[in-house]
Short mmCIF file of C-alpha atoms in Angstrom, two decimals:
data_model
loop_
_atom_site.label_atom_id
_atom_site.label_comp_id
_atom_site.label_asym_id
_atom_site.label_seq_id
_atom_site.Cartn_x
_atom_site.Cartn_y
_atom_site.Cartn_z
CA UNK A 530 7.43 7.35 15.08
CA UNK A 531 8.45 5.04 17.89
CA UNK A 532 7.52 2.00 15.81
CA UNK A 533 8.61 -1.61 15.64
CA UNK A 534 10.76 -0.76 12.59
CA UNK A 535 13.14 1.17 14.86
CA UNK A 536 14.60 -2.02 16.27
CA UNK A 537 18.24 -1.25 16.99
CA UNK A 538 19.09 -2.69 20.41
CA UNK A 539 16.03 -4.90 20.85
CA UNK A 540 16.30 -8.41 22.23
CA UNK A 541 14.24 -11.51 21.55
CA UNK A 542 13.74 -11.27 17.81
CA UNK A 543 15.26 -14.68 17.12
CA UNK A 544 18.41 -16.06 15.55
CA UNK A 545 19.96 -14.68 12.37
CA UNK A 546 19.19 -17.17 9.63
CA UNK A 547 21.51 -16.79 6.67
CA UNK A 548 20.55 -18.82 3.62
CA UNK A 549 23.30 -20.32 1.49
CA UNK A 550 23.20 -19.40 -2.21
CA UNK A 551 20.17 -17.25 -1.68
CA UNK A 552 18.33 -16.23 -4.87
CA UNK A 553 17.68 -12.52 -5.47
CA UNK A 554 13.93 -13.22 -5.39
CA UNK A 555 12.39 -16.27 -3.74
CA UNK A 556 9.27 -16.16 -5.88
CA UNK A 557 8.31 -14.35 -9.06
CA UNK A 558 5.87 -12.06 -7.27
CA UNK A 559 8.66 -10.56 -5.16
CA UNK A 560 10.44 -9.18 -8.21
CA UNK A 561 7.14 -7.92 -9.60
CA UNK A 562 6.42 -6.04 -6.35
CA UNK A 563 9.83 -4.36 -6.47
CA UNK A 564 9.35 -3.43 -10.13
CA UNK A 565 5.78 -2.19 -9.59
CA UNK A 566 6.98 -0.06 -6.69
CA UNK A 567 9.60 1.61 -8.90
CA UNK A 568 7.34 1.94 -11.91
CA UNK A 569 4.53 3.52 -9.91
CA UNK A 570 7.01 5.60 -7.88
CA UNK A 571 7.99 7.23 -11.18
CA UNK A 572 4.55 8.87 -11.33
CA UNK A 573 5.67 11.07 -8.44
CA UNK A 574 2.18 10.72 -7.01
CA UNK A 575 2.69 8.08 -4.33
CA UNK A 576 3.20 8.92 -0.67
CA UNK A 577 6.54 8.48 1.05
CA UNK A 578 7.43 4.79 0.95
CA UNK A 579 9.08 4.43 4.36
CA UNK A 580 6.24 6.18 6.16
CA UNK A 581 3.77 3.61 4.84
CA UNK A 582 6.07 0.72 5.71
CA UNK A 583 6.23 2.02 9.25
CA UNK A 584 2.46 2.32 9.47
CA UNK A 585 2.07 -1.43 9.11
CA UNK A 586 0.84 -2.64 12.55
CA UNK A 587 3.68 -4.05 14.66
CA UNK A 588 2.40 -7.63 14.81
CA UNK A 589 2.03 -7.71 11.04
CA UNK A 590 5.40 -6.01 10.51
CA UNK A 591 7.14 -8.83 12.37
CA UNK A 592 5.15 -11.59 10.71
CA UNK A 593 5.25 -10.36 7.11
CA UNK A 594 8.13 -11.03 4.75
CA UNK A 595 10.06 -8.12 3.28
CA UNK A 596 8.22 -7.96 -0.03
CA UNK A 597 4.86 -8.58 1.63
CA UNK A 598 5.50 -5.31 3.45
CA UNK A 599 6.43 -3.62 0.19
CA UNK A 600 3.21 -4.90 -1.36
CA UNK A 601 1.08 -3.71 1.57
CA UNK A 602 2.73 -0.27 1.38
CA UNK A 603 2.26 -0.13 -2.39
CA UNK A 604 -1.45 -0.95 -2.18
CA UNK A 605 -1.96 1.69 0.50
CA UNK A 606 -0.04 4.34 -1.42
CA UNK A 607 -1.87 3.55 -4.66
CA UNK A 608 -5.24 3.80 -2.94
CA UNK A 609 -4.38 7.20 -1.51
CA UNK A 610 -2.81 8.53 -4.72
CA UNK A 611 -6.04 8.92 -6.65
CA UNK A 612 -4.53 6.90 -9.50
CA UNK A 613 -6.37 3.72 -8.56
CA UNK A 614 -9.61 3.25 -6.68
CA UNK A 615 -9.70 0.84 -3.76
CA UNK A 616 -12.53 -0.98 -5.46
CA UNK A 617 -10.37 -1.51 -8.53
CA UNK A 618 -7.65 -3.07 -6.41
CA UNK A 619 -10.17 -5.32 -4.66
CA UNK A 620 -11.84 -6.52 -7.84
CA UNK A 621 -8.76 -6.36 -10.06
CA UNK A 622 -10.92 -4.63 -12.68
CA UNK A 623 -10.59 -1.15 -14.11
CA UNK A 624 -13.58 0.99 -13.24
CA UNK A 625 -15.77 1.76 -16.22
CA UNK A 626 -14.99 5.14 -17.71
CA UNK A 627 -11.73 5.63 -15.78
CA UNK A 628 -9.13 7.43 -17.88
CA UNK A 629 -6.39 5.51 -19.67
CA UNK A 630 -2.98 6.76 -18.54
CA UNK A 631 0.46 6.66 -20.16
CA UNK A 632 3.10 4.73 -18.18
CA UNK A 633 5.37 7.09 -16.24
CA UNK A 634 8.20 4.62 -16.64
CA UNK A 635 8.47 3.24 -20.18
CA UNK A 636 10.90 0.35 -20.67
CA UNK A 637 13.26 2.68 -22.53
CA UNK A 638 13.81 4.69 -19.34
CA UNK A 639 14.48 1.84 -16.93
CA UNK A 640 18.26 2.03 -17.17
CA UNK A 641 18.15 5.73 -16.50
CA UNK A 642 16.11 5.07 -13.36
CA UNK A 643 18.47 2.40 -12.09
CA UNK A 644 21.68 4.25 -12.91
CA UNK A 645 21.00 7.97 -12.75
CA UNK A 646 23.75 10.47 -13.05
CA UNK A 647 25.33 11.67 -9.82
CA UNK A 648 22.95 13.57 -7.60
CA UNK A 649 23.07 17.32 -7.52
CA UNK A 650 23.96 18.69 -4.15
CA UNK A 651 21.02 20.72 -2.80
CA UNK A 652 21.58 24.32 -1.78
CA UNK A 653 21.48 25.13 1.90
CA UNK A 654 23.06 26.90 4.80
CA UNK A 655 26.47 26.52 6.39
CA UNK A 656 27.27 23.70 8.79
CA UNK A 657 26.88 24.39 12.49
CA UNK A 658 29.10 21.59 13.72
CA UNK A 659 32.73 20.73 12.99
CA UNK A 660 34.61 17.45 12.99
CA UNK A 661 35.71 16.57 16.51
CA UNK A 662 32.95 18.58 18.16
CA UNK A 663 30.94 16.95 20.96
CA UNK A 664 27.22 16.80 20.23
CA UNK A 665 24.10 15.27 21.71
CA UNK A 666 21.36 13.63 19.65
CA UNK A 667 18.17 15.41 20.67
CA UNK A 668 15.71 13.54 22.83
CA UNK A 669 12.75 13.87 20.49
CA UNK A 670 9.91 11.49 19.72
CA UNK A 671 8.25 12.67 16.50
CA UNK A 672 5.04 10.88 15.54
CA UNK A 673 5.83 10.87 11.82
CA UNK A 674 8.74 9.27 9.97
CA UNK A 675 12.17 10.11 11.35
CA UNK A 676 15.71 8.92 10.65
CA UNK A 677 16.93 9.43 14.22
CA UNK A 678 16.94 5.97 15.83
CA UNK A 679 15.68 5.71 19.39
CA UNK A 680 18.87 4.19 20.75
CA UNK A 681 20.85 7.34 19.92
CA UNK A 682 18.43 9.90 21.38
CA UNK A 683 19.82 11.87 24.28
CA UNK A 684 23.27 10.31 23.79
CA UNK A 685 26.53 12.11 23.25
CA UNK A 686 28.99 11.54 20.47
CA UNK A 687 31.67 13.23 18.40
CA UNK A 688 31.22 14.63 14.92
CA UNK A 689 33.34 12.35 12.76
CA UNK A 690 32.68 13.91 9.40
CA UNK A 691 30.42 16.38 7.60
CA UNK A 692 28.87 14.66 4.58
CA UNK A 693 27.38 17.85 3.15
CA UNK A 694 23.82 18.89 2.39
CA UNK A 695 20.91 16.48 2.11
CA UNK A 696 17.16 16.97 2.01
CA UNK A 697 15.43 16.37 5.34
CA UNK A 698 13.27 13.24 5.15
CA UNK A 699 11.09 13.40 8.25
CA UNK A 700 7.33 13.61 7.82
CA UNK A 701 4.45 14.80 9.95
CA UNK A 702 1.99 12.36 11.54
CA UNK A 703 0.09 12.02 8.25
CA UNK A 704 3.16 11.31 6.15
CA UNK A 705 3.55 14.77 4.64
CA UNK A 706 7.21 15.71 4.18
CA UNK A 707 8.61 18.33 6.55
CA UNK A 708 11.45 18.91 4.08
CA UNK A 709 13.18 19.35 1.84
CA UNK A 710 14.89 22.04 4.01
CA UNK A 711 18.37 20.80 2.99
CA UNK A 712 20.86 20.63 5.85
CA UNK A 713 24.15 19.04 6.74
CA UNK A 714 24.29 15.35 7.55
CA UNK A 715 27.06 14.24 9.85
CA UNK A 716 28.60 10.93 10.71
CA UNK A 717 28.45 10.94 14.51
CA UNK A 718 30.66 8.53 16.44
CA UNK A 719 29.13 7.17 19.64
CA UNK A 720 31.07 5.01 22.09
CA UNK A 721 29.27 1.68 22.43
CA UNK A 722 29.32 2.20 26.21
CA UNK A 723 27.58 5.57 25.90
CA UNK A 724 24.70 3.75 24.20
CA UNK A 725 24.63 0.38 25.93
CA UNK A 726 26.49 0.82 29.21
CA UNK A 727 29.15 -1.33 30.80
CA UNK A 728 28.13 -4.51 29.02
CA UNK A 729 29.49 -3.11 25.75
CA UNK A 730 33.12 -3.43 24.76
CA UNK A 731 35.15 -0.29 25.61
CA UNK A 732 36.74 -0.63 22.17
CA UNK A 733 33.56 -0.51 20.09
CA UNK A 734 31.89 2.46 18.39
CA UNK A 735 28.70 3.17 16.51
CA UNK A 736 28.57 5.60 13.61
CA UNK A 737 25.15 7.07 12.95
CA UNK A 738 24.37 9.49 10.09
CA UNK A 739 22.36 12.37 11.50
CA UNK A 740 20.77 15.49 10.04
CA UNK A 741 21.62 18.77 11.75
CA UNK A 742 18.05 19.11 13.11
CA UNK A 743 18.69 16.01 15.22
CA UNK A 744 21.73 17.46 16.96
CA UNK A 745 22.56 19.97 19.67
CA UNK A 746 25.92 21.02 21.11
CA UNK A 747 26.96 19.07 24.21
CA UNK B 194 14.88 -25.22 12.22
CA UNK B 195 14.61 -24.67 8.51
CA UNK B 196 15.84 -21.44 7.05
CA UNK B 197 13.48 -18.52 7.31
CA UNK B 198 13.46 -17.79 3.63
CA UNK B 199 11.19 -14.86 3.52
CA UNK B 200 12.43 -12.76 6.36
CA UNK B 201 10.01 -13.31 9.20
CA UNK B 202 11.29 -12.23 12.56
CA UNK B 203 12.49 -15.76 13.24
CA UNK B 204 11.15 -18.78 15.03
CA UNK B 205 9.87 -17.05 18.13
CA UNK B 206 7.73 -14.47 16.38
CA UNK B 207 6.42 -16.90 13.79
CA UNK B 208 5.54 -19.36 16.55
CA UNK B 209 3.60 -16.83 18.56
CA UNK B 210 1.72 -15.65 15.50
CA UNK B 211 0.45 -19.12 14.69
CA UNK B 212 0.11 -20.78 18.07
CA UNK B 213 1.86 -23.72 19.64
CA UNK B 214 2.39 -26.74 17.46
CA UNK B 215 1.78 -24.83 14.26
CA UNK B 216 4.77 -25.52 12.06
CA UNK B 217 6.63 -22.59 10.63
CA UNK B 218 6.91 -24.12 7.14
CA UNK B 219 3.16 -24.39 6.81
CA UNK B 220 3.02 -20.62 6.68
CA UNK B 221 5.60 -20.64 3.90
CA UNK B 222 3.32 -22.53 1.57
CA UNK B 223 0.06 -20.77 2.33
CA UNK B 224 1.14 -17.14 2.07
CA UNK B 225 2.94 -16.98 -1.29
CA UNK B 226 0.19 -18.53 -3.40
CA UNK B 227 -2.19 -15.85 -2.17
CA UNK B 228 0.38 -13.16 -2.86
CA UNK B 229 1.09 -14.58 -6.28
CA UNK B 230 -2.55 -14.02 -7.18
CA UNK B 231 -2.85 -10.63 -5.56
CA UNK B 232 0.32 -9.27 -7.17
CA UNK B 233 -0.65 -10.65 -10.55
CA UNK B 234 -4.06 -9.06 -10.23
CA UNK B 235 -2.59 -5.67 -9.31
CA UNK B 236 -0.09 -5.81 -12.16
CA UNK B 237 -2.84 -6.62 -14.69
CA UNK B 238 -4.96 -3.78 -13.36
CA UNK B 239 -2.14 -1.24 -13.59
CA UNK B 240 -1.27 -2.38 -17.11
CA UNK B 241 -4.92 -2.18 -18.13
CA UNK B 242 -5.16 1.34 -16.74
CA UNK B 243 -2.09 2.33 -18.73
CA UNK B 244 -0.12 3.15 -15.58
CA UNK B 245 2.56 0.50 -16.02
CA UNK B 246 4.58 -0.77 -18.98
CA UNK B 247 5.01 -4.52 -18.56
CA UNK B 248 8.30 -4.44 -20.47
CA UNK B 249 9.63 -1.94 -17.94
CA UNK B 250 8.81 -4.35 -15.12
CA UNK B 251 10.61 -7.14 -16.95
CA UNK B 252 13.65 -4.92 -17.47
CA UNK B 253 13.74 -3.92 -13.79
CA UNK B 254 13.53 -7.51 -12.57
CA UNK B 255 16.17 -8.60 -15.08
CA UNK B 256 18.56 -5.84 -13.98
CA UNK B 257 18.39 -6.72 -10.29
CA UNK B 258 18.32 -10.46 -10.88
CA UNK B 259 21.12 -10.68 -13.42
CA UNK B 260 23.19 -7.52 -13.74
CA UNK B 261 23.58 -5.84 -10.37
CA UNK B 262 25.12 -7.88 -7.59
CA UNK B 263 28.08 -8.48 -5.29
CA UNK B 264 30.37 -9.39 -8.20
CA UNK B 265 30.48 -5.64 -8.86
CA UNK B 266 31.70 -4.93 -5.34
CA UNK B 267 34.25 -7.73 -5.61
CA UNK B 268 35.75 -6.01 -8.67
CA UNK B 269 36.09 -2.80 -6.67
CA UNK B 270 37.80 -4.55 -3.75
CA UNK B 271 40.13 -6.59 -5.98
CA UNK B 272 41.21 -3.41 -7.77
CA UNK B 273 41.85 -1.69 -4.45
CA UNK B 274 43.98 -4.62 -3.32
CA UNK B 275 46.15 -4.51 -6.43
CA UNK B 276 46.34 -0.80 -7.19
CA UNK B 277 47.38 1.45 -4.27
CA UNK B 278 46.50 4.65 -6.13
CA UNK B 279 43.00 3.29 -6.84
CA UNK B 280 42.59 2.32 -3.20
CA UNK B 281 43.49 5.86 -2.17
CA UNK B 282 40.90 7.30 -4.54
CA UNK B 283 38.35 4.77 -3.31
CA UNK B 284 38.82 5.79 0.32
CA UNK B 285 38.73 9.52 -0.37
CA UNK B 286 36.10 9.72 -3.14
CA UNK B 287 34.26 6.41 -3.35
CA UNK B 288 31.62 7.61 -5.84
CA UNK B 289 34.15 8.50 -8.52
CA UNK B 290 36.40 5.51 -7.90
CA UNK B 291 33.48 3.07 -8.10
CA UNK B 292 32.16 4.81 -11.22
CA UNK B 293 35.59 4.30 -12.83
CA UNK B 294 34.73 0.59 -12.94
CA UNK B 295 31.32 1.34 -14.42
CA UNK B 296 29.18 0.96 -11.30
CA UNK B 297 26.79 3.68 -10.16
CA UNK B 298 23.14 4.33 -9.62
CA UNK B 299 20.16 3.99 -7.36
CA UNK B 300 21.02 3.41 -3.69
CA UNK B 301 24.67 4.09 -4.43
CA UNK B 302 24.71 7.80 -5.14
CA UNK B 303 26.62 8.59 -1.94
CA UNK B 304 29.12 5.82 -1.34
CA UNK B 305 31.58 5.58 1.53
CA UNK B 306 34.20 2.82 1.69
CA UNK B 307 35.34 1.58 5.10
CA UNK B 308 38.76 -0.05 5.31
CA UNK B 309 39.31 -3.00 7.60
CA UNK B 310 42.80 -3.11 9.10
CA UNK B 311 44.60 -5.30 11.64
CA UNK B 312 43.25 -2.89 14.28
CA UNK B 313 39.76 -1.97 13.03
CA UNK B 314 36.83 -4.10 11.87
CA UNK B 315 33.81 -2.45 10.22
CA UNK B 316 30.26 -3.77 10.12
CA UNK B 317 27.31 -2.26 8.21
CA UNK B 318 23.64 -2.36 9.20
CA UNK B 319 20.43 -0.43 8.65
CA UNK B 320 18.43 -0.62 11.88
CA UNK B 321 15.48 1.44 10.56
CA UNK B 322 14.87 -0.32 7.23
CA UNK B 323 17.15 -2.02 4.73
CA UNK B 324 19.56 0.59 3.28
CA UNK B 325 22.28 -1.15 1.29
CA UNK B 326 24.68 -0.19 -1.54
CA UNK B 327 22.77 -1.69 -4.48
CA UNK B 328 25.13 -0.84 -7.38
CA UNK B 329 28.02 -2.73 -5.78
CA UNK B 330 26.23 -5.44 -3.77
CA UNK B 331 22.83 -5.83 -5.46
CA UNK B 332 19.67 -6.25 -3.40
CA UNK B 333 20.31 -7.23 0.22
CA UNK B 334 19.91 -10.81 1.45
CA UNK B 335 16.93 -11.65 3.66
CA UNK B 336 18.99 -11.86 6.85
CA UNK B 337 20.29 -8.29 6.37
CA UNK B 338 16.70 -6.99 6.19
CA UNK B 339 15.47 -9.16 9.04
CA UNK B 340 14.63 -8.18 12.61
CA UNK B 341 17.31 -10.36 14.26
CA UNK B 342 20.20 -8.71 12.40
CA UNK B 343 18.82 -5.17 12.51
CA UNK B 344 18.15 -5.36 16.25
CA UNK B 345 21.38 -6.98 17.38
CA UNK B 346 24.12 -5.67 15.09
CA UNK B 347 24.24 -2.42 17.05
CA UNK B 348 24.00 -3.74 20.63
CA UNK B 349 25.99 -6.95 20.22
CA UNK B 350 28.17 -6.72 17.11
CA UNK B 351 30.72 -9.22 18.40
CA UNK B 352 27.99 -11.76 19.13
CA UNK B 353 26.55 -11.26 15.64
CA UNK B 354 30.01 -11.65 14.09
CA UNK B 355 30.46 -14.83 16.08
CA UNK B 356 27.25 -16.23 14.66
CA UNK B 357 28.69 -15.70 11.21
CA UNK B 358 31.81 -17.58 12.32
CA UNK B 359 33.89 -14.41 12.46
CA UNK B 360 36.21 -14.12 15.45
CA UNK B 361 37.34 -10.61 16.31
CA UNK B 362 40.09 -10.35 18.92
CA UNK B 363 39.26 -8.29 21.97
CA UNK B 364 41.87 -5.63 21.24
CA UNK B 365 40.43 -4.88 17.79
CA UNK B 366 38.08 -1.91 17.51
CA UNK B 367 34.68 -2.82 16.07
CA UNK B 368 32.93 0.00 14.23
CA UNK B 369 29.26 -0.45 13.41
CA UNK B 370 27.83 1.84 10.73
CA UNK B 371 24.07 2.37 10.91
CA UNK B 372 22.89 3.56 7.47
CA UNK B 373 20.33 6.05 8.76
CA UNK B 374 20.70 8.69 6.01
CA UNK B 375 21.60 8.66 2.29
CA UNK B 376 25.16 7.42 2.67
CA UNK B 377 25.75 3.83 1.58
CA UNK B 378 28.65 1.85 2.98
CA UNK B 379 30.93 -0.79 1.47
CA UNK B 380 33.52 -2.55 3.61
CA UNK B 381 36.97 -2.98 2.09
CA UNK B 382 38.03 -6.26 3.68
CA UNK B 383 41.62 -7.18 4.46
CA UNK B 384 43.49 -9.04 1.76
CA UNK B 385 44.25 -12.51 3.10
CA UNK B 386 47.81 -13.82 3.25
CA UNK B 387 48.84 -16.32 0.61
CA UNK B 388 47.28 -14.27 -2.20
CA UNK B 389 50.39 -12.38 -3.27
CA UNK B 390 50.62 -14.15 -6.63
CA UNK B 391 46.95 -14.05 -7.53
CA UNK B 392 45.68 -11.93 -10.39
CA UNK B 393 42.95 -9.32 -9.92
CA UNK B 394 40.39 -11.74 -11.38
CA UNK B 395 41.47 -14.52 -9.06
CA UNK B 396 41.27 -12.18 -6.10
CA UNK B 397 37.78 -11.01 -7.10
CA UNK B 398 36.62 -14.64 -7.06
CA UNK B 399 37.63 -14.91 -3.38
CA UNK B 400 35.70 -11.84 -2.24
CA UNK B 401 32.29 -12.59 -0.78
CA UNK B 402 29.25 -10.41 -0.29
CA UNK B 403 29.39 -11.00 3.46
CA UNK B 404 32.97 -9.72 3.65
CA UNK B 405 31.84 -6.44 2.05
CA UNK B 406 29.01 -6.06 4.60
CA UNK B 407 31.53 -6.81 7.31
CA UNK B 408 30.05 -9.97 8.83
CA UNK B 409 32.88 -12.11 7.45
CA UNK B 410 36.53 -11.94 6.49
CA UNK B 411 37.88 -13.01 3.14
CA UNK B 412 39.22 -16.55 3.49
CA UNK B 413 42.60 -17.37 1.97
CA UNK B 414 42.53 -19.58 -1.13
CA UNK B 415 42.45 -23.30 -0.51
CA UNK B 416 45.98 -24.68 -0.74
CA UNK B 417 46.88 -26.41 -4.00
CA UNK B 418 44.43 -24.20 -5.85
#
């Protein structure tokens, strides 16, 4: 979706404020939100995380801190999962008679979640583009989640490298995955001037990782 | 202005959200206490429903707070600086080379290492969200996840580098890597001069998180050290 999250190239979002000796979490609740997101994600019953982050209204997205957004997305995904009723979240109390579950992520399995073995390469078709080939990122504007940033759409670049097969991550307008339909992901090298015009340095390049469905020959 | 600790879009956006004369730091006190209660309430509910194991939450927080962080990445870079064969493996098959040192896992399953040279400077960003190589750098800092960095790193990388105090000569090629898919990038910074006699451990101590994102260079050791 053409949302506020797709912010590459925007102006006016303020100065970069780097904090010296920044802690990993600024408050206890931040770490709990991260952990709850993982622990509940292990149920396999929550909707696609990034889609729900991107559904946060733009004004809220800019105002909220990082883990506030995670929390908002978690609450929304829990409510839609059927695991927790909205009323339970509002009152903080388990509904009478609701079934008692078994945690999907017991403490004994945490390390396995954090450090899984190497991923297995999905099966899929051959690549349709080769290193050095000129391609154009398609000028598409899907209403669901997409990993093709707006600033690259319609622009030409060169295939730098074929990274192999990866599951497609786009969703439809309601957040349902369009994938997995595994396909090749390429590093595509765009001249900064192709993207930003004469104001950009002629020496600079952007490398964007793009699924085959995002590309056409140029 | 005080540091935006929790990743709002910066002064301008926070100002417009709260109206003129409404101080930014006011917001910082009001919001977290509410979230503290709401998160606590949700956690209790999920524990009560048997959906969450509290010990698992503790273990997750402990891992990301204490075990996984940029010291891991610094070990990788220091090894690459001192062992040419390792560096070669790192540049051709980063996953295996990083795993040799014991680092692997979530958000680092598909690593790519980018070498800075006297002619090329690499910079990593995720414009769409906050993709970052967790096993070697830990969780990203607030500025990396914030709107100002995500918006500007791609359109004005040299300006962004300047803000971090990093001067890049005009004849050097700047490469910006937008982490839009499952690949995760680690910059291999240049080894500073004056470090020829340092041990791998001493080198690792010089290597900063920011140098492995690409917003900074590794500074030479202070003389007399």
